[in-house]
Amino acid sequence: MEPASNGEEPTSWEELYNINLMPSELFFKFRKEIEGLRVGVNLEFYNAPINDFQAKIVLKPLSPERRWKFIYEPIHKDVRVLSKKIPITKFLNLQVGIGHNFQLQATGWNWKLTTCLGGDGVSRIRNKTSLGLFPGMDLRFGWRADYVFPEISGALGTGEPLFNLSTGRLQASLDRVETIVTHTS
C-alpha cells in the first residue's frame, strides 16, 4: 500500500484495491469435550511464504472463566501453558505463557499484546468470522483489511492546489480457513 514511486496517484483500480481470497493457512481442528475439558488435535498447514506443517494437542477448560490452555507440539517437542487473553482496554489484549522445548532443553516465558486494529503506518482490521454448518462442525475465516481512507483537501492562497483528491487504498485478504469438528459426550 505504498504510494506510487513518482508521488502521483496510481492509475489503475488494481493498484488501488486488491482482494486476495487464497488463504495462506489451513487448519483442521478436531475437538472432544470430556468432563469439563476440551481436548483438541490441530493440524495446521501453512502455504506462504514457506510450506510448513504443524500438529498441536490443545487442552483447555470449558468454563467461561477459563484462565489457561495447555499446548503440546510433538514435531517441535514444545510444551506451553498460555493464559487467556486478558483485556487491557476495549481493543488491546495481553497474553502470557511459559514453555519448555525438550529438543533444546530450554525453558522460557513470553508475552504478547494483540489488537484487531492498527498496523504499520496503515490502518488495519483483523478479525475471525465463524460459520456454523451444523451442530459439531464450524468453519472459521481469519481475514484482514489494510486500508487508507479516501481524502479530499484543498487550499486557497497557500500555493497548494485548490482541490486535491486522494482515492485511498484497500488490500484485503483471507488469511486463514479453519474447519472445526467438535464431538460432545
Short mmCIF file of C-alpha atoms in Angstrom, two decimals, residues 7-139:
data_model
loop_
_atom_site.label_atom_id
_atom_site.label_comp_id
_atom_site.label_asym_id
_atom_site.label_seq_id
_atom_site.Cartn_x
_atom_site.Cartn_y
_atom_site.Cartn_z
CA GLY A 7 4.48 10.64 -5.86
CA GLU A 8 1.37 10.54 -8.05
CA GLU A 9 -1.77 8.50 -7.55
CA PRO A 10 -1.84 5.01 -9.10
CA THR A 11 -3.62 4.91 -12.45
CA SER A 12 -5.48 1.58 -12.26
CA TRP A 13 -8.08 0.10 -9.91
CA GLU A 14 -5.85 -2.98 -9.47
CA GLU A 15 -3.21 -0.78 -7.86
CA LEU A 16 -5.79 0.80 -5.54
CA TYR A 17 -7.91 -2.17 -4.47
CA ASN A 18 -6.60 -5.69 -4.06
CA ILE A 19 -8.58 -8.58 -2.55
CA ASN A 20 -6.81 -11.94 -2.12
CA LEU A 21 -9.09 -14.91 -1.44
CA MET A 22 -6.37 -17.61 -1.40
CA PRO A 23 -5.69 -18.42 2.28
CA SER A 24 -2.10 -18.92 3.40
CA GLU A 25 -3.16 -21.06 6.40
CA LEU A 26 -5.47 -24.08 6.51
CA PHE A 27 -6.36 -25.57 9.89
CA PHE A 28 -8.25 -28.76 10.69
CA LYS A 29 -9.26 -28.88 14.34
CA PHE A 30 -10.76 -31.94 15.99
CA ARG A 31 -12.21 -31.37 19.46
CA LYS A 32 -13.64 -33.67 22.12
CA GLU A 33 -15.27 -32.43 25.29
CA ILE A 34 -14.51 -34.61 28.32
CA GLU A 35 -15.62 -33.79 31.89
CA GLY A 36 -15.31 -30.01 31.71
CA LEU A 37 -12.23 -30.02 29.46
CA ARG A 38 -11.81 -29.63 25.72
CA VAL A 39 -9.15 -31.82 24.17
CA GLY A 40 -8.17 -30.78 20.67
CA VAL A 41 -5.93 -32.02 17.89
CA ASN A 42 -4.98 -29.26 15.45
CA LEU A 43 -3.44 -29.94 12.05
CA GLU A 44 -2.06 -26.67 10.70
CA PHE A 45 -0.87 -26.21 7.11
CA TYR A 46 0.98 -23.03 6.13
CA ASN A 47 1.26 -22.12 2.44
CA ALA A 48 3.08 -18.79 2.22
CA PRO A 49 5.83 -17.63 2.46
CA ILE A 50 7.05 -21.22 3.06
CA ASN A 51 5.25 -24.54 3.07
CA ASP A 52 5.09 -25.88 6.61
CA PHE A 53 3.01 -28.23 8.75
CA GLN A 54 2.40 -28.25 12.50
CA ALA A 55 0.43 -30.57 14.73
CA LYS A 56 -0.77 -29.49 18.16
CA ILE A 57 -2.59 -31.09 21.04
CA VAL A 58 -4.55 -28.49 22.99
CA LEU A 59 -6.19 -28.92 26.39
CA LYS A 60 -8.30 -26.20 28.00
CA PRO A 61 -11.20 -25.85 30.44
CA LEU A 62 -14.71 -25.39 29.03
CA SER A 63 -15.85 -22.95 31.72
CA PRO A 64 -16.39 -19.34 30.60
CA GLU A 65 -13.94 -18.11 33.25
CA ARG A 66 -11.12 -20.34 31.97
CA ARG A 67 -7.75 -18.79 32.56
CA TRP A 68 -5.30 -21.09 30.75
CA LYS A 69 -4.70 -23.54 27.94
CA PHE A 70 -2.06 -26.24 27.53
CA ILE A 71 -0.42 -26.81 24.12
CA TYR A 72 1.89 -29.67 23.09
CA GLU A 73 3.63 -29.64 19.70
CA PRO A 74 5.02 -33.15 19.10
CA ILE A 75 7.01 -32.22 15.95
CA HIS A 76 8.93 -29.43 17.72
CA LYS A 77 8.81 -31.17 21.13
CA ASP A 78 7.43 -27.98 22.64
CA VAL A 79 5.12 -27.67 25.68
CA ARG A 80 3.40 -24.39 26.61
CA VAL A 81 0.86 -23.13 29.11
CA LEU A 82 -0.80 -19.89 27.97
CA SER A 83 -3.10 -17.55 29.84
CA LYS A 84 -6.30 -16.49 28.21
CA LYS A 85 -6.25 -13.11 26.52
CA ILE A 86 -6.60 -10.52 29.26
CA PRO A 87 -8.40 -7.34 28.15
CA ILE A 88 -6.37 -4.22 28.95
CA THR A 89 -8.58 -1.79 27.02
CA LYS A 90 -11.52 -2.27 24.69
CA PHE A 91 -9.21 -3.11 21.76
CA LEU A 92 -5.99 -4.26 23.47
CA ASN A 93 -5.31 -7.72 24.96
CA LEU A 94 -2.38 -9.24 26.85
CA GLN A 95 -1.48 -12.93 26.82
CA VAL A 96 1.37 -14.52 28.79
CA GLY A 97 2.81 -18.01 28.71
CA ILE A 98 5.55 -20.32 29.90
CA GLY A 99 7.01 -23.16 27.89
CA HIS A 100 9.69 -25.81 27.60
CA ASN A 101 11.38 -27.18 24.48
CA PHE A 102 12.65 -30.73 25.02
CA GLN A 103 14.93 -30.67 21.93
CA LEU A 104 16.77 -27.54 23.06
CA GLN A 105 16.42 -28.27 26.80
CA ALA A 106 15.23 -24.67 27.22
CA THR A 107 12.51 -23.15 29.38
CA GLY A 108 11.21 -19.63 28.94
CA TRP A 109 8.24 -17.34 29.10
CA ASN A 110 6.69 -14.98 26.59
CA TRP A 111 4.04 -12.30 26.40
CA LYS A 112 2.04 -10.82 23.56
CA LEU A 113 -0.02 -7.65 23.16
CA THR A 114 -2.67 -8.04 20.47
CA THR A 115 -5.37 -5.90 18.93
CA CYS A 116 -7.72 -6.20 15.98
CA LEU A 117 -6.84 -2.64 14.95
CA GLY A 118 -3.63 -0.93 13.91
CA GLY A 119 -0.82 -1.56 11.51
CA ASP A 120 2.44 -0.21 10.14
CA GLY A 121 1.50 3.34 9.21
CA VAL A 122 -1.66 1.94 7.63
CA SER A 123 -4.97 1.25 9.28
CA ARG A 124 -5.63 -2.45 9.68
CA ILE A 125 -8.56 -4.57 10.75
CA ARG A 126 -8.02 -8.24 11.61
CA ASN A 127 -10.91 -10.46 12.54
CA LYS A 128 -12.23 -14.01 12.64
CA THR A 129 -15.68 -14.86 11.37
CA SER A 130 -17.35 -18.17 12.27
CA LEU A 131 -19.99 -20.02 10.31
CA GLY A 132 -21.77 -22.97 11.92
CA LEU A 133 -22.53 -25.51 9.22
CA PHE A 134 -24.38 -27.91 11.52
CA PRO A 135 -24.03 -28.98 15.19
CA GLY A 136 -20.46 -30.11 15.72
CA MET A 137 -18.99 -28.58 12.55
CA ASP A 138 -17.89 -24.98 12.11
CA LEU A 139 -15.88 -23.03 9.59
#
